[in-house]
Every structure is written in C-alpha cells, then in structure tokens.
Short mmCIF file of N, CA and C and ligand atoms in Angstrom, two decimals:
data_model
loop_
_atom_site.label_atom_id
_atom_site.label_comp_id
_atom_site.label_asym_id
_atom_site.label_seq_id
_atom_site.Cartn_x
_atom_site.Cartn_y
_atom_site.Cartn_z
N UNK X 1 78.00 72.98 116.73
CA UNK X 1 77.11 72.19 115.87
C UNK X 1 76.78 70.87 116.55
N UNK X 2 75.73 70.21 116.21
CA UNK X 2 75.01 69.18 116.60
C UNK X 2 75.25 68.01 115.44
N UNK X 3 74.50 67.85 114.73
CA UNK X 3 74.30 66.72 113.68
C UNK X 3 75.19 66.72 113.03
N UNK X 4 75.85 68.12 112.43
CA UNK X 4 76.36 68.00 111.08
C UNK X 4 77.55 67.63 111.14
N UNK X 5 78.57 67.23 112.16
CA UNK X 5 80.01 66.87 112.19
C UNK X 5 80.46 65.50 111.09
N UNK X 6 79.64 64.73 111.41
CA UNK X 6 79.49 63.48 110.70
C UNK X 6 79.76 63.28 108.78
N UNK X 7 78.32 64.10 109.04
CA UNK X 7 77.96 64.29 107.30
C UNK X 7 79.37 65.24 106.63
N UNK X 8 79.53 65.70 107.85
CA UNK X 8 80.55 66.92 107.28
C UNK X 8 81.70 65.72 107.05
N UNK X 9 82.54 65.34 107.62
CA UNK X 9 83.32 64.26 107.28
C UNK X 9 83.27 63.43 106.13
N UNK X 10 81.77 62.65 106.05
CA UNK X 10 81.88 62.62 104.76
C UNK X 10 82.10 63.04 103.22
N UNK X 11 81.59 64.25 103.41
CA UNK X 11 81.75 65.47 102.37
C UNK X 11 83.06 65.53 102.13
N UNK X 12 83.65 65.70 103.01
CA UNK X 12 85.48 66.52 103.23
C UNK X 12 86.20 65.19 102.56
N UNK X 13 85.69 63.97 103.28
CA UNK X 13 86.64 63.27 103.04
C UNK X 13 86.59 62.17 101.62
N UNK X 14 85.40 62.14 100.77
CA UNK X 14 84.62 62.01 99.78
C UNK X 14 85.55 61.84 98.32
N UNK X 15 85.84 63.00 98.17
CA UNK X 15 86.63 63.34 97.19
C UNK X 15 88.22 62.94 96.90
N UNK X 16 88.70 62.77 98.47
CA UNK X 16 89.85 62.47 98.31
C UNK X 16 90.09 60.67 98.08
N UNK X 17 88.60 60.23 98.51
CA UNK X 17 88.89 58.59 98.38
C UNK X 17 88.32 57.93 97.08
N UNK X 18 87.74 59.31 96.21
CA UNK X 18 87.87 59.05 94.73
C UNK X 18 88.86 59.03 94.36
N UNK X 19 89.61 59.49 94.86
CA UNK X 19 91.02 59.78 93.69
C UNK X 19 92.11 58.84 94.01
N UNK X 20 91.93 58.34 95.12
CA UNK X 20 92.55 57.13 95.84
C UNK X 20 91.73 55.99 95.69
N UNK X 21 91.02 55.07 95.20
CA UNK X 21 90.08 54.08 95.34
C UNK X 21 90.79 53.11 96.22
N UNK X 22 91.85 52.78 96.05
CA UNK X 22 92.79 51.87 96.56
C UNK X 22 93.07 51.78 97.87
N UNK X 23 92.83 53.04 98.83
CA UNK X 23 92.55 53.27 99.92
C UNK X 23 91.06 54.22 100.57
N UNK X 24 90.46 54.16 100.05
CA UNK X 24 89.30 54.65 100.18
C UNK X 24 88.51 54.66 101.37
N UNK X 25 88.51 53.09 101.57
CA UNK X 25 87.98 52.59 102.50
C UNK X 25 88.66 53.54 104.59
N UNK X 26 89.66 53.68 103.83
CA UNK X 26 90.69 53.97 105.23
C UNK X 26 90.18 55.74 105.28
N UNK X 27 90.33 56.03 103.65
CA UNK X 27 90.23 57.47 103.97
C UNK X 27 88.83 58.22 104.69
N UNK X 28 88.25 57.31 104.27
CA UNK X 28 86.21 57.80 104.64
C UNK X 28 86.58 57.35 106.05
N UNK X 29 86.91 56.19 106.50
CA UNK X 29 86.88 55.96 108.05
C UNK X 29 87.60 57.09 108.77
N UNK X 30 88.69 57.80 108.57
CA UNK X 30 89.38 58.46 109.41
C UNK X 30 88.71 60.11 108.86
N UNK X 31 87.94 60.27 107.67
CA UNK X 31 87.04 61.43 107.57
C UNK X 31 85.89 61.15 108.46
N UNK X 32 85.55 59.95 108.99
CA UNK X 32 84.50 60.52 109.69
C UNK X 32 84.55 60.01 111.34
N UNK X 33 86.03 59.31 111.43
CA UNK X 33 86.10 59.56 112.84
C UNK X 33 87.12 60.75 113.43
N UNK X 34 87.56 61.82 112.54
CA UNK X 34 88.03 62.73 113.10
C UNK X 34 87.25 63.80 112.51
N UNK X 35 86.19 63.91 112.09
CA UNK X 35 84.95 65.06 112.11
C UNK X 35 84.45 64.61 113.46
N UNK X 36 84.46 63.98 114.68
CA UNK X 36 84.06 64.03 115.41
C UNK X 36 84.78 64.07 116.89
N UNK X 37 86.00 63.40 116.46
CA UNK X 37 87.26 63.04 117.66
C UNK X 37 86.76 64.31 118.77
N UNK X 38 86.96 65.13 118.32
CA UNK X 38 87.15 66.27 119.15
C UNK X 38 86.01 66.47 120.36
N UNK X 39 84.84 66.25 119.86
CA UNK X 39 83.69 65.72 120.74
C UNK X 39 83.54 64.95 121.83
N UNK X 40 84.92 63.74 121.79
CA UNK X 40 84.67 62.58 122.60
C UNK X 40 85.13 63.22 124.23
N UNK X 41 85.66 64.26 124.17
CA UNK X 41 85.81 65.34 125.42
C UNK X 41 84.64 65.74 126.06
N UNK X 42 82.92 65.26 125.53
CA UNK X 42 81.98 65.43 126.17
C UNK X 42 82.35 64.27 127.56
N UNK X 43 82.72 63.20 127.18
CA UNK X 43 82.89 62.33 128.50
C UNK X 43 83.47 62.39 129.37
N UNK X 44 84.84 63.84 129.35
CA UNK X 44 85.54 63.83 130.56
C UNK X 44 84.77 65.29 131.05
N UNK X 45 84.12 65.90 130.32
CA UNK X 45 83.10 67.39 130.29
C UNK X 45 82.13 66.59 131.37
N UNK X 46 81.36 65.63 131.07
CA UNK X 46 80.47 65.08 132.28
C UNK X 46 81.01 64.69 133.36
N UNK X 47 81.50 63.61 133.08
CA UNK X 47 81.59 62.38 134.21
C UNK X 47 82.97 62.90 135.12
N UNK X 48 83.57 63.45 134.31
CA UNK X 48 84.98 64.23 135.68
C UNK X 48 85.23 65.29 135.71
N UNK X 49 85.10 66.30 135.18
CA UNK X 49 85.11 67.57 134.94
C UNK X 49 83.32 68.30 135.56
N UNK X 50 82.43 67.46 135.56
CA UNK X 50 81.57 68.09 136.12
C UNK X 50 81.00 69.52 135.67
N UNK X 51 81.04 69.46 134.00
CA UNK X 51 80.73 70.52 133.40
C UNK X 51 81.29 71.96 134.54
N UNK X 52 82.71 72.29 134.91
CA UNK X 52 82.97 73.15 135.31
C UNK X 52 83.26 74.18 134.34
N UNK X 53 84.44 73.72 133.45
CA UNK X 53 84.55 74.85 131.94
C UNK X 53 84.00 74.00 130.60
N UNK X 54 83.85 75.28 129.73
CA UNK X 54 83.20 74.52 128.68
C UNK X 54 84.43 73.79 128.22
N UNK X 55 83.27 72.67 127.12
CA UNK X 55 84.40 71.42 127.04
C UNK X 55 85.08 71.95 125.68
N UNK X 56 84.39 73.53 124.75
CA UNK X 56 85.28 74.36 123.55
C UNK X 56 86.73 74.57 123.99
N UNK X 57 86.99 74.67 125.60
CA UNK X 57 88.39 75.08 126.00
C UNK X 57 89.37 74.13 126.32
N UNK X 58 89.01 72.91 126.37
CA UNK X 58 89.93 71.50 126.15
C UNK X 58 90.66 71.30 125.45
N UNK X 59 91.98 70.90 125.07
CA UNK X 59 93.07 70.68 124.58
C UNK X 59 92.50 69.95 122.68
N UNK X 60 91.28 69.16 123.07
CA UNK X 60 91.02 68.66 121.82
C UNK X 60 90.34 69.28 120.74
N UNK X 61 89.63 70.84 121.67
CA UNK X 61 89.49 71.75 121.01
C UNK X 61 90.28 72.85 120.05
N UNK X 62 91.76 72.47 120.04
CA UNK X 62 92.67 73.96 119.92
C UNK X 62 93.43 73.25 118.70
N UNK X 63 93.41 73.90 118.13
CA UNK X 63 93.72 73.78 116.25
C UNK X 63 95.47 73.36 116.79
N UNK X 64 95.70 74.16 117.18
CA UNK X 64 97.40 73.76 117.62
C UNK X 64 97.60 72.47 117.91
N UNK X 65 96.86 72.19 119.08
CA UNK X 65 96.88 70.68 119.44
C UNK X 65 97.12 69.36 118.16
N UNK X 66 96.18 69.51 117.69
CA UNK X 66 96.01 68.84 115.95
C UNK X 66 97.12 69.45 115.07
N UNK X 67 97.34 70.43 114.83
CA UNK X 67 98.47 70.45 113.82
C UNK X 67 99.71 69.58 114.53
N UNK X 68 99.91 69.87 115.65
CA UNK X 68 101.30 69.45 116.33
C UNK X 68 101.41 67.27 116.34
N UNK X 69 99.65 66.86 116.35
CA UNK X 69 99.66 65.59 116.13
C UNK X 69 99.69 65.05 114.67
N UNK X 70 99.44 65.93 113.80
CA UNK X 70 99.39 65.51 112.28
C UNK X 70 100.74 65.78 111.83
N UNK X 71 101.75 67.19 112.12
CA UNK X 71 102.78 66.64 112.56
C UNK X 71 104.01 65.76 112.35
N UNK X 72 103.78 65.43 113.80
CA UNK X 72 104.31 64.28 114.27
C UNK X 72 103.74 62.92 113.42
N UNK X 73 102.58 62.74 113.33
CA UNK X 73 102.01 61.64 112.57
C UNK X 73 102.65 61.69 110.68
N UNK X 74 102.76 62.48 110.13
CA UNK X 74 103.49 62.78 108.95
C UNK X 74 104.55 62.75 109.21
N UNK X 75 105.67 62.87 110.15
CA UNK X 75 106.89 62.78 109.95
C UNK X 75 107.26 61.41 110.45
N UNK X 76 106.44 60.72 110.87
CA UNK X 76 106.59 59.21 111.82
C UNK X 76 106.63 58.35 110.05
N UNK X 77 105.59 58.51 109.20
CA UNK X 77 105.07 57.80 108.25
C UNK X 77 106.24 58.44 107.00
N UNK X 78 106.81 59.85 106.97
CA UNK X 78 107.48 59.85 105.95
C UNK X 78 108.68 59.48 106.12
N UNK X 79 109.39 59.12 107.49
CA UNK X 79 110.25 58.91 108.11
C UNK X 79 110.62 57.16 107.81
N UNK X 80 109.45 56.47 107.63
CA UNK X 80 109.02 55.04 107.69
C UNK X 80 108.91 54.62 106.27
N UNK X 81 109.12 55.43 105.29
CA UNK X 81 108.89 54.72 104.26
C UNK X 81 107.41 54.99 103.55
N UNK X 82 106.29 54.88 103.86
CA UNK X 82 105.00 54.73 103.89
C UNK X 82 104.53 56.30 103.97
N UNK X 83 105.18 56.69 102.76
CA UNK X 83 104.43 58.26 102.11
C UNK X 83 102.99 58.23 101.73
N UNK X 84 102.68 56.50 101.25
CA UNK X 84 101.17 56.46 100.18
C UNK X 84 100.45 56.70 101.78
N UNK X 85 100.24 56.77 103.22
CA UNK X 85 99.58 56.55 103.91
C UNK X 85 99.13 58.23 104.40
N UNK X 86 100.22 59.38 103.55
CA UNK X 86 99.90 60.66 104.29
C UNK X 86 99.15 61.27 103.87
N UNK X 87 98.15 60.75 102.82
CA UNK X 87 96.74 60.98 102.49
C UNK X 87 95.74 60.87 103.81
N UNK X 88 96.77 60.19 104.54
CA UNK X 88 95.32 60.06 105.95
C UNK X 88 95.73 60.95 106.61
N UNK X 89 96.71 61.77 106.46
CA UNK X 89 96.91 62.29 107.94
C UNK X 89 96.21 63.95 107.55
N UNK X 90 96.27 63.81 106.18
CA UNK X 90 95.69 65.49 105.32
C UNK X 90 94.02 65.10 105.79
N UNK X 91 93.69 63.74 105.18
CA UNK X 91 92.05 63.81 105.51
C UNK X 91 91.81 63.85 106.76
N UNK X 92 92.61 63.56 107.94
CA UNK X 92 92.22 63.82 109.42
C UNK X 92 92.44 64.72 109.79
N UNK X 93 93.72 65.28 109.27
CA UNK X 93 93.70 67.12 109.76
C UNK X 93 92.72 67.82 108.56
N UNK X 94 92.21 67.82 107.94
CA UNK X 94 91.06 68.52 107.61
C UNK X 94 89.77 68.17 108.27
N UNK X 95 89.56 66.82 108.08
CA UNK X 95 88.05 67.19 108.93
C UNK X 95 88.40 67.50 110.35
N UNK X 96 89.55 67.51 111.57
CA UNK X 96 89.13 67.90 112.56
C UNK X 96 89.34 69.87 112.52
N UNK X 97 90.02 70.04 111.49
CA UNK X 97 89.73 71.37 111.66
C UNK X 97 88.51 71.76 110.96
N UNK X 98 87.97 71.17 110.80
CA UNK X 98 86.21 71.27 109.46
C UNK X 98 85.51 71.06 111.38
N UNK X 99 85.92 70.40 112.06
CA UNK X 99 84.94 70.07 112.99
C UNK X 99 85.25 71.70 113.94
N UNK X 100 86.31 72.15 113.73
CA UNK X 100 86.42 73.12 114.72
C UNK X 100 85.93 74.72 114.35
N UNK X 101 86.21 74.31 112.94
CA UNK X 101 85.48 75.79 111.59
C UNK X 101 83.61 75.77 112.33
N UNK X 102 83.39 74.72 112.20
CA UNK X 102 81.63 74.26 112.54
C UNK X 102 81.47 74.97 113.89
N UNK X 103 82.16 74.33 114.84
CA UNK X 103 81.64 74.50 116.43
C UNK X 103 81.67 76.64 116.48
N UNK X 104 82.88 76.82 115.52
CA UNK X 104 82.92 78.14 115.89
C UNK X 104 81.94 79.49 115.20
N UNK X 105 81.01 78.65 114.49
CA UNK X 105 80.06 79.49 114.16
C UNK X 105 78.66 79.53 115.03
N UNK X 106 78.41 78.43 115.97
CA UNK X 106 77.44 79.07 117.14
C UNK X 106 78.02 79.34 118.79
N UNK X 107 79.09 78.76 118.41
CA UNK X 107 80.56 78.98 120.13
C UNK X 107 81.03 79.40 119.80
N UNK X 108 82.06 79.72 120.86
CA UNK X 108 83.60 80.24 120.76
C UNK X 108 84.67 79.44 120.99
N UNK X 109 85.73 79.34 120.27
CA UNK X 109 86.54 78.12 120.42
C UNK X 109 88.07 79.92 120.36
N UNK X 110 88.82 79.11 120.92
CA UNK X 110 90.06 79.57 121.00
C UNK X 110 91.52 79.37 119.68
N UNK X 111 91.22 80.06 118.66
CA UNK X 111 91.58 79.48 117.52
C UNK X 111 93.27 79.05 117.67
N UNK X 112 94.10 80.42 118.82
CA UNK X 112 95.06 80.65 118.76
C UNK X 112 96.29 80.30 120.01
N UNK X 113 95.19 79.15 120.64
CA UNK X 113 95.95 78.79 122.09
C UNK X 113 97.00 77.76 121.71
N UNK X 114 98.00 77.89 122.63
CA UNK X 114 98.24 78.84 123.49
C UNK X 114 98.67 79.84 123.59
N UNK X 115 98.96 80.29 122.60
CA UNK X 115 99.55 81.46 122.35
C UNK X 115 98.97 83.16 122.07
N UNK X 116 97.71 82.78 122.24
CA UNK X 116 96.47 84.43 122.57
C UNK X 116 95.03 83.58 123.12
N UNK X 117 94.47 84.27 123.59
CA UNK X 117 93.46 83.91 124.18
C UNK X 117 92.25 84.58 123.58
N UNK X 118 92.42 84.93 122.18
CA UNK X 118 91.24 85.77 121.37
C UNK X 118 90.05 84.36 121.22
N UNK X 119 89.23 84.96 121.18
CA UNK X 119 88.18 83.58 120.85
C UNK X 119 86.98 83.64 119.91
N UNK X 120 86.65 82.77 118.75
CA UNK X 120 86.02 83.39 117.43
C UNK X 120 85.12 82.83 117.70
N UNK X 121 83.63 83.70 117.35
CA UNK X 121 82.17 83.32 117.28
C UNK X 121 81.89 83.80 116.26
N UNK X 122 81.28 83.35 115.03
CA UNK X 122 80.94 83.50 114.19
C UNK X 122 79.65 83.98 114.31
N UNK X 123 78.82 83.32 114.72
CA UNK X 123 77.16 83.75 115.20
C UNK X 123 76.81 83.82 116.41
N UNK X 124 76.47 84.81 116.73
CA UNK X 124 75.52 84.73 118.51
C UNK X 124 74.31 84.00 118.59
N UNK X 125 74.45 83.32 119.41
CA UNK X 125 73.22 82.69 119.47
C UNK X 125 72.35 82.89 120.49
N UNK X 126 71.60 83.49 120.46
CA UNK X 126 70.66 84.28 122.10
C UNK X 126 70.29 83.02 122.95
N UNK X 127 70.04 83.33 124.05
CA UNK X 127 69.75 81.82 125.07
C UNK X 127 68.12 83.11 125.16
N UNK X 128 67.44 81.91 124.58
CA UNK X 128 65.94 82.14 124.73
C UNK X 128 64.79 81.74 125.18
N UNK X 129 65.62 80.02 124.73
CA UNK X 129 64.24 78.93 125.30
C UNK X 129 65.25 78.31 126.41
N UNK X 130 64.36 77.18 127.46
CA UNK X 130 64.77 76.00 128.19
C UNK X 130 64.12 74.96 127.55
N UNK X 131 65.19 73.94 127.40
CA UNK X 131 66.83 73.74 127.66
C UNK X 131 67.03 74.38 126.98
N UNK X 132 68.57 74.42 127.16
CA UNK X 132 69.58 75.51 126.67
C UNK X 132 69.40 74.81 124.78
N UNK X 133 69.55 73.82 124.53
CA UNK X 133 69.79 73.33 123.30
C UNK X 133 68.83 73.74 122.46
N UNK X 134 67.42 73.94 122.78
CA UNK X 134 66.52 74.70 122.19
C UNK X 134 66.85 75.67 121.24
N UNK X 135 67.81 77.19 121.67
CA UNK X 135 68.32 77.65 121.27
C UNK X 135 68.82 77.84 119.91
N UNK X 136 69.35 76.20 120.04
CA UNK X 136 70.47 76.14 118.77
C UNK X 136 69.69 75.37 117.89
N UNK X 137 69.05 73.99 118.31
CA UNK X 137 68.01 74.54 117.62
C UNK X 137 66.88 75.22 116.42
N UNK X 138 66.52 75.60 117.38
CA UNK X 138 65.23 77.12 116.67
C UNK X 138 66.22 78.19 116.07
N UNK X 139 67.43 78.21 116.20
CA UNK X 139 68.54 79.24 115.39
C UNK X 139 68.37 79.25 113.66
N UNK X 140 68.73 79.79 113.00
CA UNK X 140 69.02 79.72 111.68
C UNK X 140 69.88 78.85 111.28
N UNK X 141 71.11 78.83 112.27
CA UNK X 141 72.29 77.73 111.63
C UNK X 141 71.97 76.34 111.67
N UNK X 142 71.24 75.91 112.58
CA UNK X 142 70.82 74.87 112.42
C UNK X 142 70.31 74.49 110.73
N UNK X 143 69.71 75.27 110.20
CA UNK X 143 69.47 74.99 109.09
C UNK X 143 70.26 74.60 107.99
N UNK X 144 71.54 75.12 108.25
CA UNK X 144 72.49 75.21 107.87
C UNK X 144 73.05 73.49 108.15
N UNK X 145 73.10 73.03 109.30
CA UNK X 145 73.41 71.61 109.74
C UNK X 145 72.53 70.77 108.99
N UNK X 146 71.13 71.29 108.73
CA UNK X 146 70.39 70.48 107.96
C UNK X 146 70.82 70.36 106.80
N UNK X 147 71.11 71.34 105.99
CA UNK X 147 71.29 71.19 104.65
C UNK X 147 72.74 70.30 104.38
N UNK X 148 73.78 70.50 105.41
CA UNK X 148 74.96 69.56 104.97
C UNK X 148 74.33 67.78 105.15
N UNK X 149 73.54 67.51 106.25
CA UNK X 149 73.16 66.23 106.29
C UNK X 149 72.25 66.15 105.23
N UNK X 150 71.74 66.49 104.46
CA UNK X 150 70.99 66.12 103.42
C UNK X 150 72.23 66.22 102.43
N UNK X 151 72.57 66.97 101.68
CA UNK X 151 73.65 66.94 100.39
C UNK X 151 74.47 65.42 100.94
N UNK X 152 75.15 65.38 102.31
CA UNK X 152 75.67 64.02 102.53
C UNK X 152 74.73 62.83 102.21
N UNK X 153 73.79 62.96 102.85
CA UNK X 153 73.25 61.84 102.80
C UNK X 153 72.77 61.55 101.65
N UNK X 154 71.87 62.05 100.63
CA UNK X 154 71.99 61.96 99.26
C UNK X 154 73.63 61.65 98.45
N UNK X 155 74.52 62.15 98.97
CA UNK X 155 75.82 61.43 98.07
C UNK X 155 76.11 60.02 98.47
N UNK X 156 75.99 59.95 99.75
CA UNK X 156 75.74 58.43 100.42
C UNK X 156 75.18 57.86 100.12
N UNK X 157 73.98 57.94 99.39
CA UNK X 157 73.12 56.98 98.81
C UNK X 157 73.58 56.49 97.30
N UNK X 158 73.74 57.92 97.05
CA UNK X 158 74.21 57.00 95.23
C UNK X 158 75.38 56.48 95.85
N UNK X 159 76.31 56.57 96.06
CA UNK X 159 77.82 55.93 96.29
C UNK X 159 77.82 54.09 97.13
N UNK X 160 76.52 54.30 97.81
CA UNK X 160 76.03 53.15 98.38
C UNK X 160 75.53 51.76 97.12
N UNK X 161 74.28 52.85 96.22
CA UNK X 161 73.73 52.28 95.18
C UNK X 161 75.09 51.36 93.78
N UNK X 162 76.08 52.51 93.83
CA UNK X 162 77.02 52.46 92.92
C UNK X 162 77.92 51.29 93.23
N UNK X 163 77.68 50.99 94.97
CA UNK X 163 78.96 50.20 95.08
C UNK X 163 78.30 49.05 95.12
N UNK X 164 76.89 48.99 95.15
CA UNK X 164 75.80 47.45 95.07
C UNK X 164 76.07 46.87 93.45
N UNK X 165 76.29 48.02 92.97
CA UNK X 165 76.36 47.55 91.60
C UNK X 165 77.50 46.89 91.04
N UNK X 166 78.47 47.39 91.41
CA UNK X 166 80.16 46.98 91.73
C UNK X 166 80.07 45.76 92.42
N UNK X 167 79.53 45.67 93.53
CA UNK X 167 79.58 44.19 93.87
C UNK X 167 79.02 43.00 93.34
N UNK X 168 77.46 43.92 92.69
CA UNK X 168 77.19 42.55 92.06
C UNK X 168 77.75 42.11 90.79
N UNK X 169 78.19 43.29 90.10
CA UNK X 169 78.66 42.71 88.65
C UNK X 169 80.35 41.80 89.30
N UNK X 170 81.01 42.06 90.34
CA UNK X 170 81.90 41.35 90.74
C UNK X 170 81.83 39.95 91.23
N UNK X 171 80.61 39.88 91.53
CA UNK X 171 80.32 38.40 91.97
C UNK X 171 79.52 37.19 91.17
ZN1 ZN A 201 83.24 70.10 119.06
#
C-alpha cells in the first residue's frame, strides 16, 4: 500500500484514545507513527542496500520482529510500575501489524520468519504499465486505499472541529 498506512493508524488508533482521553494525545501519536515505522526501511532499501532485495524481506517487515519488541516493551513497563502506559504498546503493536495486514494484500511479506519461508499475497497485481507504480495504482485496491483515507479523513475533521470547540469553550 501507498497512502493508506497513515489514515489507517488513525482509524486503529482512534478508538482507543476515546476511551483513554487522558492519554490520547500519546495514543494517536504512536498509532500513526507505527502505521508507518516499518516503511522507514525504504532508506536503507535505497541509499545502502541498492534496491538489491525487496525492502517486504527486512527485519522491519516480519510480524515476529514486532511481537518480540512489544514484548519486551510490555514487560520493561509492567516490570516498572507504569501498567497505565501498556495501552501504547497494544496501539503500536496493532497498527504495525495493520501496516503489515495492508502491504500483504498487493506484496508478499513473509508472515512466518524465521521460522517458514511461506509468503502471503493477498492480490496479484499484474505489472502492466511503466513505472512499475502505475500498476498499483490503476489496480482495484488502490481504491480500497482511497476509501480508508477518506472515512479517516472525514473522522479527522469532526474530531478536529470538536476539539476547536473544547478549546474555545475552555478559554
Ligand atoms: Zn511496508
């Protein structure tokens, strides 16, 4: 997926910072910087890796990887006292596996490494046009990316509107 990692974060992580207001602010930030974390592997995919393997087969790609840091990150925080904080570690291990559910319906990501090397594609996507991105694209799923950035972005707006209102009756 292209666009929709973002919006998707918001969505995922939305609900849980209703029910928390008190941390809200923390929970939407870490819903929508780990709907994308996994991505930031485009920069070692270019600039040092030299697009040799795809960047789906990188360590930041593999669901294992993330469970084993959320984890460790939950047992650091329940270990510490600071249980109210493992609301973040559920909203970051959901959206980065929301980011990896996404990629694997027009790629193939390796759901089960290291431990099998099966690899899930949800949709084929034919290579038809140049550039390659064309493709994805002129695909159907794309449409699909469209429709989550719209439902987001429309909840973003009232929640935006709602909190203008909150501020001003606060001030
Ligand atoms: Zn990705």
């Amino acid at each position: 997926m292209f666009i929709a990692h973002l919006p998707a974060g918001y969505l995922l992580s939305r609900p849980f910072a209703r029910r928390h207001p008190e941390q809200a602010k923390a929970i939407v930030g870490v819903g929508l910087l780990f709907s994308v974390l996994p991505d930031f592997d485009l920069a070692y995919f270019y600039l040092i890796d030299q697009r040799r393997s795809p960047h789906h087969d990188y360590w930041v790609h593999m669901p294992a990887f993330w469970l084993l840091v959320a984890a460790i990150a939950a047992f650091f925080l329940w270990a510490s006292g600071r249980r109210r904080h493992l609301i973040l570690v559920g909203v970051g291990l959901i959206s980065v596996l929301a980011h990896l559910v996404m990629d694997s319906i027009a790629a193939d990501l390796s759901w089960l490494q290291p431990f099998s090397d099966v690899r899930v594609n949800l949709v084929h996507v034919p290579a038809l046009y140049k550039p390659w991105y064309l493709n994805f694209l002129l695909h159907w799923t794309f449409a699909f990316e469209l429709l989550i950035m719209a439902v987001a972005g429309g909840l973003a707006a009232c929640d935006l509107r709602a909190w203008r209102v909150v501020e001003s009756g606060a001030a």
